[in-house]
PDB file of C-alpha atoms in Angstrom:
ATOM      1  CA  MET A   1       1.311 -72.537   5.779  1.00 48.00           C
ATOM      2  CA  ALA A   2       0.220 -69.025   6.661  1.00 47.00           C
ATOM      3  CA  SER A   3      -2.087 -67.358   4.160  1.00 47.00           C
ATOM      4  CA  ARG A   4      -1.087 -64.249   2.309  1.00 44.00           C
ATOM      5  CA  ALA A   5      -2.751 -60.969   3.257  1.00 44.00           C
ATOM      6  CA  GLU A   6      -4.904 -59.454   0.640  1.00 46.00           C
ATOM      7  CA  GLN A   7      -2.930 -57.248  -1.719  1.00 46.00           C
ATOM      8  CA  PRO A   8      -3.865 -53.556  -1.432  1.00 46.00           C
ATOM      9  CA  HIS A   9      -4.525 -51.319  -4.403  1.00 46.00           C
ATOM     10  CA  LEU A  10      -3.547 -47.641  -4.170  1.00 44.00           C
ATOM     11  CA  LYS A  11      -5.686 -44.866  -5.513  1.00 43.00           C
ATOM     12  CA  ARG A  12      -3.891 -42.045  -7.322  1.00 44.00           C
ATOM     13  CA  CYS A  13      -3.567 -39.086  -4.978  1.00 46.00           C
ATOM     14  CA  ARG A  14      -4.505 -35.601  -6.047  1.00 45.00           C
ATOM     15  CA  SER A  15      -1.317 -33.740  -5.660  1.00 45.00           C
ATOM     16  CA  ALA A  16       5.572 -32.690  -2.439  1.00 43.00           C
ATOM     17  CA  THR A  17       6.891 -35.871  -1.249  1.00 42.00           C
ATOM     18  CA  ARG A  18       5.219 -37.870   1.566  1.00 43.00           C
ATOM     19  CA  GLU A  19       5.699 -41.463   2.748  1.00 44.00           C
ATOM     20  CA  LEU A  20       3.106 -43.773   4.183  1.00 43.00           C
ATOM     21  CA  HIS A  21       5.482 -45.369   6.670  1.00 45.00           C
ATOM     22  CA  MET A  22       8.989 -44.857   7.979  1.00 42.00           C
ATOM     23  CA  HIS A  23      11.009 -46.962  10.393  1.00 43.00           C
ATOM     24  CA  ALA A  24      14.657 -47.105  11.512  1.00 41.00           C
ATOM     25  CA  THR A  25      16.655 -50.262  10.794  1.00 44.00           C
ATOM     26  CA  ARG A  26      19.580 -49.469  13.116  1.00 45.00           C
ATOM     27  CA  PRO A  27      20.250 -47.169  16.066  1.00 46.00           C
ATOM     28  CA  ALA A  28      21.648 -43.715  15.443  1.00 46.00           C
ATOM     29  CA  ARG A  29      25.417 -43.347  15.623  1.00 45.00           C
ATOM     30  CA  PHE A  30      27.403 -40.339  16.735  1.00 45.00           C
ATOM     31  CA  PHE A  31      30.589 -39.406  14.938  1.00 44.00           C
ATOM     32  CA  ARG A  32      33.539 -37.323  15.972  1.00 50.00           C
ATOM     33  CA  PRO A  33      33.617 -34.078  13.975  1.00 51.00           C
ATOM     34  CA  LEU A  34      36.213 -34.076  11.201  1.00 52.00           C
ATOM     35  CA  MET A  35      36.936 -30.349  11.569  1.00 53.00           C
ATOM     36  CA  SER A  36      37.243 -28.016  14.517  1.00 58.00           C
ATOM     37  CA  VAL A  37      34.902 -25.108  15.119  1.00 54.00           C
ATOM     38  CA  ALA A  38      37.731 -22.741  14.181  1.00 58.00           C
ATOM     39  CA  GLY A  39      38.183 -24.557  10.888  1.00 57.00           C
ATOM     40  CA  LEU A  40      34.490 -24.316  10.091  1.00 54.00           C
ATOM     41  CA  ALA A  41      34.550 -20.599  10.886  1.00 57.00           C
ATOM     42  CA  PHE A  42      37.481 -20.156   8.490  1.00 54.00           C
ATOM     43  CA  LEU A  43      35.587 -21.903   5.684  1.00 52.00           C
ATOM     44  CA  ALA A  44      32.509 -19.785   6.370  1.00 53.00           C
ATOM     45  CA  ALA A  45      34.618 -16.638   6.048  1.00 52.00           C
ATOM     46  CA  LEU A  46      35.973 -17.855   2.715  1.00 47.00           C
ATOM     47  CA  PHE A  47      32.417 -18.547   1.537  1.00 46.00           C
ATOM     48  CA  VAL A  48      31.259 -15.032   2.422  1.00 44.00           C
ATOM     49  CA  LEU A  49      34.334 -13.518   0.786  1.00 44.00           C
ATOM     50  CA  TYR A  50      34.494 -15.410  -2.481  1.00 46.00           C
ATOM     51  CA  VAL A  51      30.996 -16.593  -3.386  1.00 44.00           C
ATOM     52  CA  PRO A  52      29.620 -13.105  -4.171  1.00 44.00           C
ATOM     53  CA  GLN A  53      32.688 -12.448  -6.314  1.00 46.00           C
ATOM     54  CA  ALA A  54      32.222 -15.721  -8.166  1.00 46.00           C
ATOM     55  CA  ARG A  55      28.547 -14.959  -8.697  1.00 44.00           C
ATOM     56  CA  ALA A  56      29.414 -11.571 -10.160  1.00 45.00           C
ATOM     57  CA  GLN A  57      31.563 -13.285 -12.797  1.00 53.00           C
ATOM     58  CA  PHE A  58      28.441 -14.623 -14.493  1.00 78.00           C
ATOM     59  CA  ASP A  59      27.686 -11.104 -15.801  1.00 87.00           C
ATOM     60  CA  ASN A  60      30.591  -8.754 -16.296  1.00 94.00           C
ATOM     61  CA  THR A  61      29.341  -7.049 -19.462  1.00 96.00           C
ATOM     62  CA  ALA A  62      28.479  -3.377 -19.111  1.00 97.00           C
ATOM     63  CA  PRO A  63      25.332  -2.003 -20.769  1.00 98.00           C
ATOM     64  CA  LEU A  64      26.019  -0.295 -24.092  1.00 98.00           C
ATOM     65  CA  LEU A  65      24.280   2.818 -25.354  1.00 99.00           C
ATOM     66  CA  LEU A  66      22.401   1.872 -28.525  1.00 98.00           C
ATOM     67  CA  ALA A  67      20.711   5.171 -29.356  1.00 98.00           C
ATOM     68  CA  ALA A  68      19.940   8.635 -27.998  1.00 99.00           C
ATOM     69  CA  ASN A  69      16.794  10.410 -29.207  1.00 98.00           C
ATOM     70  CA  VAL A  70      15.526  13.885 -28.407  1.00 98.00           C
ATOM     71  CA  ASP A  71      12.114  15.347 -29.182  1.00 98.00           C
ATOM     72  CA  GLY A  72      11.593  18.813 -27.732  1.00 98.00           C
ATOM     73  CA  THR A  73      12.276  18.616 -23.996  1.00 98.00           C
ATOM     74  CA  SER A  74      12.442  14.799 -23.843  1.00 98.00           C
ATOM     75  CA  LEU A  75      15.810  13.087 -24.349  1.00 99.00           C
ATOM     76  CA  VAL A  76      15.873   9.285 -24.046  1.00 99.00           C
ATOM     77  CA  LEU A  77      18.919   7.028 -23.950  1.00 99.00           C
ATOM     78  CA  ILE A  78      18.316   3.416 -25.028  1.00 99.00           C
ATOM     79  CA  TYR A  79      20.707   0.786 -23.659  1.00 99.00           C
ATOM     80  CA  SER A  80      21.470  -2.786 -24.669  1.00 98.00           C
ATOM     81  CA  GLU A  81      19.937  -4.407 -21.562  1.00 98.00           C
ATOM     82  CA  LEU A  82      17.743  -3.770 -18.538  1.00 98.00           C
ATOM     83  CA  LEU A  83      19.186  -1.247 -16.100  1.00 99.00           C
ATOM     84  CA  ASN A  84      19.225  -1.063 -12.317  1.00 99.00           C
ATOM     85  CA  GLU A  85      16.229   1.169 -11.664  1.00 98.00           C
ATOM     86  CA  SER A  86      17.432   1.837  -8.100  1.00 98.00           C
ATOM     87  CA  SER A  87      20.558   3.620  -9.363  1.00 98.00           C
ATOM     88  CA  THR A  88      19.565   7.018 -10.772  1.00 99.00           C
ATOM     89  CA  PRO A  89      22.352   9.376 -11.859  1.00 99.00           C
ATOM     90  CA  ALA A  90      22.349  12.985 -10.687  1.00 99.00           C
ATOM     91  CA  THR A  91      21.271  15.661 -13.155  1.00 99.00           C
ATOM     92  CA  SER A  92      24.761  17.149 -12.803  1.00 98.00           C
ATOM     93  CA  ASP A  93      26.212  13.962 -14.322  1.00 99.00           C
ATOM     94  CA  TYR A  94      24.792  15.057 -17.703  1.00 99.00           C
ATOM     95  CA  THR A  95      25.500  18.001 -19.972  1.00 99.00           C
ATOM     96  CA  VAL A  96      23.342  18.475 -23.069  1.00 99.00           C
ATOM     97  CA  ASP A  97      24.716  20.688 -25.833  1.00 99.00           C
ATOM     98  CA  ILE A  98      21.896  22.153 -27.932  1.00 98.00           C
ATOM     99  CA  GLY A  99      23.051  24.311 -30.825  1.00 97.00           C
ATOM    100  CA  GLY A 100      26.314  25.161 -29.049  1.00 97.00           C
ATOM    101  CA  THR A 101      24.804  25.982 -25.632  1.00 98.00           C
ATOM    102  CA  ASP A 102      25.238  23.644 -22.665  1.00 98.00           C
ATOM    103  CA  TYR A 103      22.271  22.698 -20.483  1.00 98.00           C
ATOM    104  CA  THR A 104      21.800  20.506 -17.424  1.00 98.00           C
ATOM    105  CA  PRO A 105      18.646  18.350 -17.456  1.00 98.00           C
ATOM    106  CA  SER A 106      15.995  19.152 -14.863  1.00 98.00           C
ATOM    107  CA  SER A 107      15.330  15.472 -14.055  1.00 99.00           C
ATOM    108  CA  VAL A 108      16.652  11.967 -14.686  1.00 99.00           C
ATOM    109  CA  ALA A 109      14.651   8.717 -14.557  1.00 99.00           C
ATOM    110  CA  VAL A 110      15.687   5.103 -15.169  1.00 99.00           C
ATOM    111  CA  LEU A 111      13.149   2.527 -16.366  1.00 98.00           C
ATOM    112  CA  GLY A 112      13.699  -0.700 -18.222  1.00 98.00           C
ATOM    113  CA  ALA A 113      16.551  -0.233 -20.678  1.00 99.00           C
ATOM    114  CA  GLU A 114      16.118   3.545 -20.832  1.00 99.00           C
ATOM    115  CA  VAL A 115      17.413   6.664 -19.116  1.00 99.00           C
ATOM    116  CA  ALA A 116      15.006   9.574 -19.634  1.00 99.00           C
ATOM    117  CA  LEU A 117      16.234  13.158 -19.298  1.00 99.00           C
ATOM    118  CA  THR A 118      13.844  16.097 -19.061  1.00 99.00           C
ATOM    119  CA  LEU A 119      15.236  19.332 -20.477  1.00 98.00           C
ATOM    120  CA  SER A 120      14.245  22.771 -19.219  1.00 95.00           C
ATOM    121  CA  THR A 121      15.131  24.138 -22.649  1.00 96.00           C
ATOM    122  CA  GLY A 122      14.087  21.862 -25.472  1.00 96.00           C
ATOM    123  CA  ALA A 123      15.684  21.222 -28.825  1.00 98.00           C
ATOM    124  CA  ALA A 124      14.240  22.971 -31.849  1.00 98.00           C
ATOM    125  CA  SER A 125      13.913  21.469 -35.300  1.00 96.00           C
ATOM    126  CA  GLY A 126      17.298  21.268 -36.976  1.00 95.00           C
ATOM    127  CA  ASP A 127      19.341  21.779 -33.787  1.00 98.00           C
ATOM    128  CA  THR A 128      22.513  19.747 -33.406  1.00 98.00           C
ATOM    129  CA  VAL A 129      22.419  17.982 -30.034  1.00 99.00           C
ATOM    130  CA  THR A 130      25.265  16.187 -28.247  1.00 99.00           C
ATOM    131  CA  LEU A 131      25.534  14.655 -24.797  1.00 99.00           C
ATOM    132  CA  ASP A 132      28.205  14.301 -22.119  1.00 99.00           C
ATOM    133  CA  TYR A 133      27.834  11.858 -19.228  1.00 99.00           C
ATOM    134  CA  THR A 134      30.137  11.470 -16.234  1.00 99.00           C
ATOM    135  CA  VAL A 135      29.980   8.312 -14.108  1.00 98.00           C
ATOM    136  CA  GLY A 136      28.939   9.458 -10.631  1.00 97.00           C
ATOM    137  CA  SER A 137      28.060   7.860  -7.307  1.00 97.00           C
ATOM    138  CA  ASN A 138      24.745   6.518  -8.676  1.00 98.00           C
ATOM    139  CA  PRO A 139      25.806   5.444 -12.152  1.00 99.00           C
ATOM    140  CA  VAL A 140      23.896   3.990 -15.043  1.00 99.00           C
ATOM    141  CA  GLU A 141      24.406   0.269 -14.427  1.00 99.00           C
ATOM    142  CA  ASP A 142      22.840  -3.116 -15.030  1.00 98.00           C
ATOM    143  CA  PRO A 143      21.364  -5.243 -12.194  1.00 97.00           C
ATOM    144  CA  ALA A 144      24.744  -7.000 -11.787  1.00 96.00           C
ATOM    145  CA  GLY A 145      26.429  -3.673 -11.019  1.00 97.00           C
ATOM    146  CA  ASN A 146      28.316  -3.215 -14.304  1.00 98.00           C
ATOM    147  CA  ASP A 147      28.615   0.514 -14.995  1.00 98.00           C
ATOM    148  CA  ALA A 148      27.852   2.006 -18.394  1.00 99.00           C
ATOM    149  CA  GLN A 149      30.739   3.976 -19.839  1.00 98.00           C
ATOM    150  CA  ALA A 150      31.069   7.749 -19.712  1.00 99.00           C
ATOM    151  CA  LEU A 151      30.050   9.741 -22.802  1.00 99.00           C
ATOM    152  CA  THR A 152      31.739  12.670 -24.511  1.00 99.00           C
ATOM    153  CA  SER A 153      30.003  14.620 -27.285  1.00 98.00           C
ATOM    154  CA  TRP A 154      27.699  11.676 -28.036  1.00 99.00           C
ATOM    155  CA  SER A 155      25.533  12.492 -31.045  1.00 98.00           C
ATOM    156  CA  VAL A 156      21.814  12.667 -30.213  1.00 98.00           C
ATOM    157  CA  THR A 157      19.239  12.119 -32.969  1.00 98.00           C
ATOM    158  CA  ASN A 158      16.936  15.142 -33.052  1.00 98.00           C
ATOM    159  CA  HIS A 159      13.365  14.123 -33.913  1.00 97.00           C
ATOM    160  CA  THR A 160      11.856  17.550 -33.162  1.00 97.00           C
ATOM    161  CA  GLY A 161       9.708  18.588 -36.116  1.00 95.00           C
ATOM    162  CA  ALA A 162      11.124  15.723 -38.162  1.00 94.00           C
ATOM    163  CA  THR A 163       9.921  14.807 -41.628  1.00 94.00           C
ATOM    164  CA  ASN A 164       9.895  11.141 -40.628  1.00 95.00           C
ATOM    165  CA  ASP A 165       8.274  10.287 -37.306  1.00 95.00           C
ATOM    166  CA  ARG A 166       9.841   7.524 -35.248  1.00 96.00           C
ATOM    167  CA  PRO A 167       7.762   4.561 -33.991  1.00 97.00           C
ATOM    168  CA  VAL A 168       6.990   4.539 -30.263  1.00 98.00           C
ATOM    169  CA  PHE A 169       5.406   2.091 -27.836  1.00 98.00           C
ATOM    170  CA  SER A 170       2.240   3.249 -26.087  1.00 96.00           C
ATOM    171  CA  SER A 171       3.668   2.571 -22.606  1.00 97.00           C
ATOM    172  CA  ASP A 172       6.994   2.083 -20.833  1.00 97.00           C
ATOM    173  CA  THR A 173       6.159  -1.408 -19.536  1.00 98.00           C
ATOM    174  CA  ILE A 174       3.839  -4.287 -20.366  1.00 98.00           C
ATOM    175  CA  THR A 175       3.001  -7.614 -18.693  1.00 98.00           C
ATOM    176  CA  ILE A 176       1.913 -10.683 -20.667  1.00 98.00           C
ATOM    177  CA  THR A 177       0.775 -13.990 -19.167  1.00 98.00           C
ATOM    178  CA  VAL A 178       1.255 -17.518 -20.469  1.00 98.00           C
ATOM    179  CA  ASP A 179       0.452 -20.939 -18.975  1.00 98.00           C
ATOM    180  CA  GLU A 180       3.286 -23.238 -17.962  1.00 96.00           C
ATOM    181  CA  ASN A 181       3.737 -26.278 -20.227  1.00 95.00           C
ATOM    182  CA  THR A 182       2.446 -24.301 -23.216  1.00 97.00           C
ATOM    183  CA  PRO A 183       3.679 -26.131 -26.338  1.00 97.00           C
ATOM    184  CA  SER A 184       6.597 -24.720 -28.283  1.00 97.00           C
ATOM    185  CA  LEU A 185       5.783 -22.438 -31.241  1.00 97.00           C
ATOM    186  CA  THR A 186       2.538 -21.291 -29.571  1.00 98.00           C
ATOM    187  CA  ALA A 187       1.864 -17.543 -29.791  1.00 98.00           C
ATOM    188  CA  PHE A 188       0.419 -15.904 -26.671  1.00 98.00           C
ATOM    189  CA  GLY A 189      -0.918 -12.470 -25.812  1.00 97.00           C
ATOM    190  CA  ASP A 190      -1.414  -9.643 -28.266  1.00 97.00           C
ATOM    191  CA  PRO A 191       1.511  -8.431 -30.372  1.00 98.00           C
ATOM    192  CA  VAL A 192       3.617  -5.853 -28.536  1.00 98.00           C
ATOM    193  CA  GLY A 193       3.346  -3.358 -31.355  1.00 96.00           C
ATOM    194  CA  ALA A 194       4.504   0.231 -31.664  1.00 98.00           C
ATOM    195  CA  THR A 195       2.687   3.029 -33.470  1.00 96.00           C
ATOM    196  CA  ASP A 196       4.161   5.105 -36.284  1.00 96.00           C
ATOM    197  CA  ASP A 197       2.461   8.171 -37.732  1.00 93.00           C
ATOM    198  CA  ASP A 198       4.194   7.511 -41.037  1.00 92.00           C
ATOM    199  CA  THR A 199       1.893   4.991 -42.667  1.00 86.00           C
ATOM    200  CA  GLY A 200       3.709   2.525 -44.844  1.00 86.00           C
ATOM    201  CA  ASP A 201       6.875   2.354 -42.751  1.00 94.00           C
ATOM    202  CA  THR A 202       8.240  -1.130 -42.129  1.00 96.00           C
ATOM    203  CA  LEU A 203       8.915  -1.693 -38.435  1.00 98.00           C
ATOM    204  CA  THR A 204      11.454  -4.128 -37.013  1.00 98.00           C
ATOM    205  CA  TYR A 205      11.193  -5.577 -33.501  1.00 98.00           C
ATOM    206  CA  GLU A 206      13.787  -7.336 -31.376  1.00 98.00           C
ATOM    207  CA  LEU A 207      13.503  -9.134 -28.022  1.00 98.00           C
ATOM    208  CA  HIS A 208      16.585  -9.193 -25.789  1.00 97.00           C
ATOM    209  CA  SER A 209      18.716 -12.315 -26.164  1.00 94.00           C
ATOM    210  CA  THR A 210      18.412 -13.321 -22.477  1.00 93.00           C
ATOM    211  CA  VAL A 211      14.915 -14.702 -23.104  1.00 96.00           C
ATOM    212  CA  VAL A 212      15.322 -15.816 -26.717  1.00 92.00           C
ATOM    213  CA  PRO A 213      16.122 -19.449 -25.773  1.00 91.00           C
ATOM    214  CA  THR A 214      12.669 -19.619 -24.155  1.00 97.00           C
ATOM    215  CA  PHE A 215      10.711 -17.239 -26.381  1.00 98.00           C
ATOM    216  CA  PHE A 216      10.990 -15.854 -29.880  1.00 96.00           C
ATOM    217  CA  ILE A 217       9.480 -12.810 -31.544  1.00 98.00           C
ATOM    218  CA  ASP A 218       8.042 -12.152 -34.963  1.00 98.00           C
ATOM    219  CA  THR A 219      10.357  -9.296 -35.929  1.00 98.00           C
ATOM    220  CA  SER A 220       7.759  -7.734 -38.224  1.00 97.00           C
ATOM    221  CA  THR A 221       4.749  -7.721 -35.836  1.00 97.00           C
ATOM    222  CA  GLY A 222       6.047  -7.899 -32.256  1.00 98.00           C
ATOM    223  CA  GLN A 223       4.156 -11.147 -31.588  1.00 99.00           C
ATOM    224  CA  ILE A 224       5.870 -13.276 -28.908  1.00 99.00           C
ATOM    225  CA  SER A 225       5.688 -17.091 -28.995  1.00 98.00           C
ATOM    226  CA  VAL A 226       6.918 -19.923 -26.784  1.00 98.00           C
ATOM    227  CA  PHE A 227      10.083 -21.671 -27.934  1.00 97.00           C
ATOM    228  CA  GLY A 228      11.393 -23.546 -24.877  1.00 95.00           C
ATOM    229  CA  ASN A 229       9.953 -25.356 -21.861  1.00 96.00           C
ATOM    230  CA  LEU A 230       7.894 -23.262 -19.420  1.00 97.00           C
ATOM    231  CA  ASP A 231       7.853 -24.522 -15.833  1.00 95.00           C
ATOM    232  CA  PHE A 232       6.396 -22.238 -13.150  1.00 95.00           C
ATOM    233  CA  GLU A 233       8.257 -24.073 -10.383  1.00 92.00           C
ATOM    234  CA  THR A 234      11.582 -23.329 -12.121  1.00 94.00           C
ATOM    235  CA  THR A 235      10.980 -19.780 -13.405  1.00 96.00           C
ATOM    236  CA  SER A 236       7.746 -17.903 -12.687  1.00 96.00           C
ATOM    237  CA  SER A 237       8.498 -14.779 -14.737  1.00 98.00           C
ATOM    238  CA  TYR A 238      10.848 -13.368 -17.350  1.00 98.00           C
ATOM    239  CA  VAL A 239      11.761  -9.703 -17.850  1.00 98.00           C
ATOM    240  CA  ALA A 240      13.518  -8.281 -20.896  1.00 98.00           C
ATOM    241  CA  PRO A 241      13.530  -5.187 -23.089  1.00 99.00           C
ATOM    242  CA  MET A 242      12.015  -5.112 -26.556  1.00 99.00           C
ATOM    243  CA  TYR A 243      13.216  -2.673 -29.209  1.00 99.00           C
ATOM    244  CA  VAL A 244      11.633  -1.162 -32.339  1.00 99.00           C
ATOM    245  CA  ARG A 245      12.893   0.866 -35.301  1.00 98.00           C
ATOM    246  CA  ASP A 246      11.679   2.025 -38.693  1.00 97.00           C
ATOM    247  CA  SER A 247      15.225   2.105 -40.127  1.00 96.00           C
ATOM    248  CA  LYS A 248      14.874   5.765 -41.110  1.00 96.00           C
ATOM    249  CA  THR A 249      16.505   8.990 -40.006  1.00 96.00           C
ATOM    250  CA  PRO A 250      14.352  12.010 -39.050  1.00 96.00           C
ATOM    251  CA  ALA A 251      14.909  13.281 -42.597  1.00 94.00           C
ATOM    252  CA  GLY A 252      13.811   9.973 -44.129  1.00 94.00           C
ATOM    253  CA  GLY A 253      17.212   8.488 -44.929  1.00 95.00           C
ATOM    254  CA  ALA A 254      18.327   5.007 -43.937  1.00 95.00           C
ATOM    255  CA  ASP A 255      19.729   4.096 -40.516  1.00 94.00           C
ATOM    256  CA  THR A 256      19.874   1.158 -38.106  1.00 96.00           C
ATOM    257  CA  LEU A 257      19.341   2.945 -34.777  1.00 97.00           C
ATOM    258  CA  TRP A 258      16.608   1.799 -32.395  1.00 98.00           C
ATOM    259  CA  ASP A 259      13.807   4.337 -31.965  1.00 98.00           C
ATOM    260  CA  ASP A 260      12.144   3.126 -28.760  1.00 98.00           C
ATOM    261  CA  SER A 261      12.089   0.313 -26.205  1.00 99.00           C
ATOM    262  CA  ILE A 262       9.643  -1.226 -23.748  1.00 99.00           C
ATOM    263  CA  LYS A 263      10.153  -3.344 -20.612  1.00 99.00           C
ATOM    264  CA  VAL A 264       8.348  -6.660 -21.158  1.00 99.00           C
ATOM    265  CA  THR A 265       7.411  -8.924 -18.244  1.00 98.00           C
ATOM    266  CA  ILE A 266       6.238 -12.434 -19.155  1.00 98.00           C
ATOM    267  CA  SER A 267       4.385 -13.979 -16.202  1.00 98.00           C
ATOM    268  CA  VAL A 268       4.028 -17.774 -16.179  1.00 98.00           C
ATOM    269  CA  ASN A 269       0.747 -19.125 -14.804  1.00 97.00           C
ATOM    270  CA  ASP A 270       0.972 -22.036 -12.353  1.00 93.00           C
ATOM    271  CA  LEU A 271      -1.097 -25.064 -13.366  1.00 91.00           C
ATOM    272  CA  ASN A 272      -1.931 -28.059 -11.178  1.00 74.00           C
ATOM    273  CA  GLU A 273       0.299 -30.934 -12.293  1.00 67.00           C
ATOM    274  CA  GLU A 274      -0.378 -34.597 -11.625  1.00 69.00           C
ATOM    275  CA  PRO A 275       1.692 -36.250  -8.886  1.00 73.00           C
ATOM    276  CA  THR A 276       3.346 -39.643  -9.346  1.00 78.00           C
ATOM    277  CA  ILE A 277       3.566 -42.539  -6.862  1.00 75.00           C
ATOM    278  CA  THR A 278       6.581 -44.827  -6.531  1.00 79.00           C
ATOM    279  CA  GLY A 279       6.588 -48.143  -4.674  1.00 71.00           C
ATOM    280  CA  ALA A 280       5.755 -51.801  -5.251  1.00 68.00           C
ATOM    281  CA  PRO A 281       2.402 -51.986  -7.061  1.00 72.00           C
ATOM    282  CA  ALA A 282       1.408 -55.353  -5.535  1.00 68.00           C
ATOM    283  CA  PRO A 283       3.578 -56.323  -2.551  1.00 73.00           C
ATOM    284  CA  ASP A 284       3.461 -59.767  -0.920  1.00 72.00           C
ATOM    285  CA  VAL A 285       2.547 -59.429   2.762  1.00 72.00           C
ATOM    286  CA  ASP A 286       2.991 -62.089   5.446  1.00 72.00           C
ATOM    287  CA  GLU A 287       0.420 -62.413   8.183  1.00 74.00           C
ATOM    288  CA  ASN A 288       1.065 -60.458  11.391  1.00 69.00           C
ATOM    289  CA  THR A 289       3.184 -57.949   9.438  1.00 72.00           C
ATOM    290  CA  THR A 290       2.663 -54.290  10.329  1.00 71.00           C
ATOM    291  CA  THR A 291       4.551 -52.720   7.440  1.00 73.00           C
ATOM    292  CA  VAL A 292       2.900 -53.377   4.114  1.00 69.00           C
ATOM    293  CA  GLY A 293       5.228 -51.227   2.023  1.00 69.00           C
ATOM    294  CA  THR A 294       6.661 -47.765   1.597  1.00 76.00           C
ATOM    295  CA  TYR A 295       5.222 -45.465  -1.037  1.00 71.00           C
ATOM    296  CA  THR A 296       6.343 -41.993  -2.062  1.00 80.00           C
ATOM    297  CA  VAL A 297       4.497 -39.297  -3.954  1.00 72.00           C
ATOM    298  CA  SER A 298       6.395 -36.759  -6.066  1.00 71.00           C
ATOM    299  CA  ASP A 299       4.675 -33.566  -7.149  1.00 64.00           C
ATOM    300  CA  PRO A 300       6.099 -30.614  -9.118  1.00 68.00           C
ATOM    301  CA  ASP A 301       3.645 -28.436  -7.151  1.00 60.00           C
ATOM    302  CA  THR A 302       5.600 -28.630  -3.898  1.00 64.00           C
ATOM    303  CA  ALA A 303       3.032 -26.686  -1.856  1.00 65.00           C
ATOM    304  CA  ASP A 304       0.238 -29.176  -2.566  1.00 66.00           C
ATOM    305  CA  THR A 305      -1.085 -31.515   0.126  1.00 78.00           C
ATOM    306  CA  HIS A 306      -2.020 -35.111  -0.600  1.00 71.00           C
ATOM    307  CA  THR A 307      -4.707 -37.506   0.553  1.00 76.00           C
ATOM    308  CA  TRP A 308      -4.047 -41.254   0.562  1.00 72.00           C
ATOM    309  CA  SER A 309      -6.570 -44.078   0.439  1.00 73.00           C
ATOM    310  CA  ILE A 310      -6.486 -47.855  -0.064  1.00 71.00           C
ATOM    311  CA  ASP A 311      -8.933 -49.913  -2.055  1.00 71.00           C
ATOM    312  CA  SER A 312      -9.366 -53.298  -0.415  1.00 62.00           C
TER     313      SER A 312
END
């Protein structure tokens, strides 16, 4: 009886899928196409026509205006979601009524969830300010192309010379990093806190709901923590607005309007993850056999290369 070849032992490789050996068990076959070229072209046309429309159905909610704040020559509109920063309305799309006189802003900028208007003539303390907005060729819209609604005589909160100062973030954007596979309930980065000149005010923070399944925020401090699974290979970054308010009017009364927002980018760090090998751990091999076995390595880090070796 022929002796068995010595059983090989595989070392664990360091890190996308590669096989040690591949061979064909039967010759290739050629099949008659089931559809004509014209039929395939028709299906391709349907794909081009309908797939973008179907994709658009995933987000058909227009951004809502949450608050409008003016302080001197700066008027900021805060919306309910991130906006398309490539679509900037014309200055002529806005009319700002300050104390009964209409003005056109000198500039318009879109960043994060905000539209910032610069006024050539600023509001004074105590002025009543309202805003009109007409949807133009470059409208206020979200990244899915949903247009924000037009505005007529929208009441703007005038913080100029106010008794109660509103809380503000120190910048328009911030980037925070966190490692993939970070355990749930782990806080990361510094709190994204706003400053308020009125000491003793209680601030409330909110992170947009699109990232809440993966992260959560301490509403009293602005500290963000992990809540779901972080996998760099699935999602390498998250972007969402964060809002803050002190729940007070400029005169010190109670309100629920948001005072400021910031665009938060959470960048997920890629970590090297262990690959796994599948295949028979101890195959029986007959003498004069060229194929010992087929082994496959799977690695979440698909760009990694792998080195194989056999312990005899």
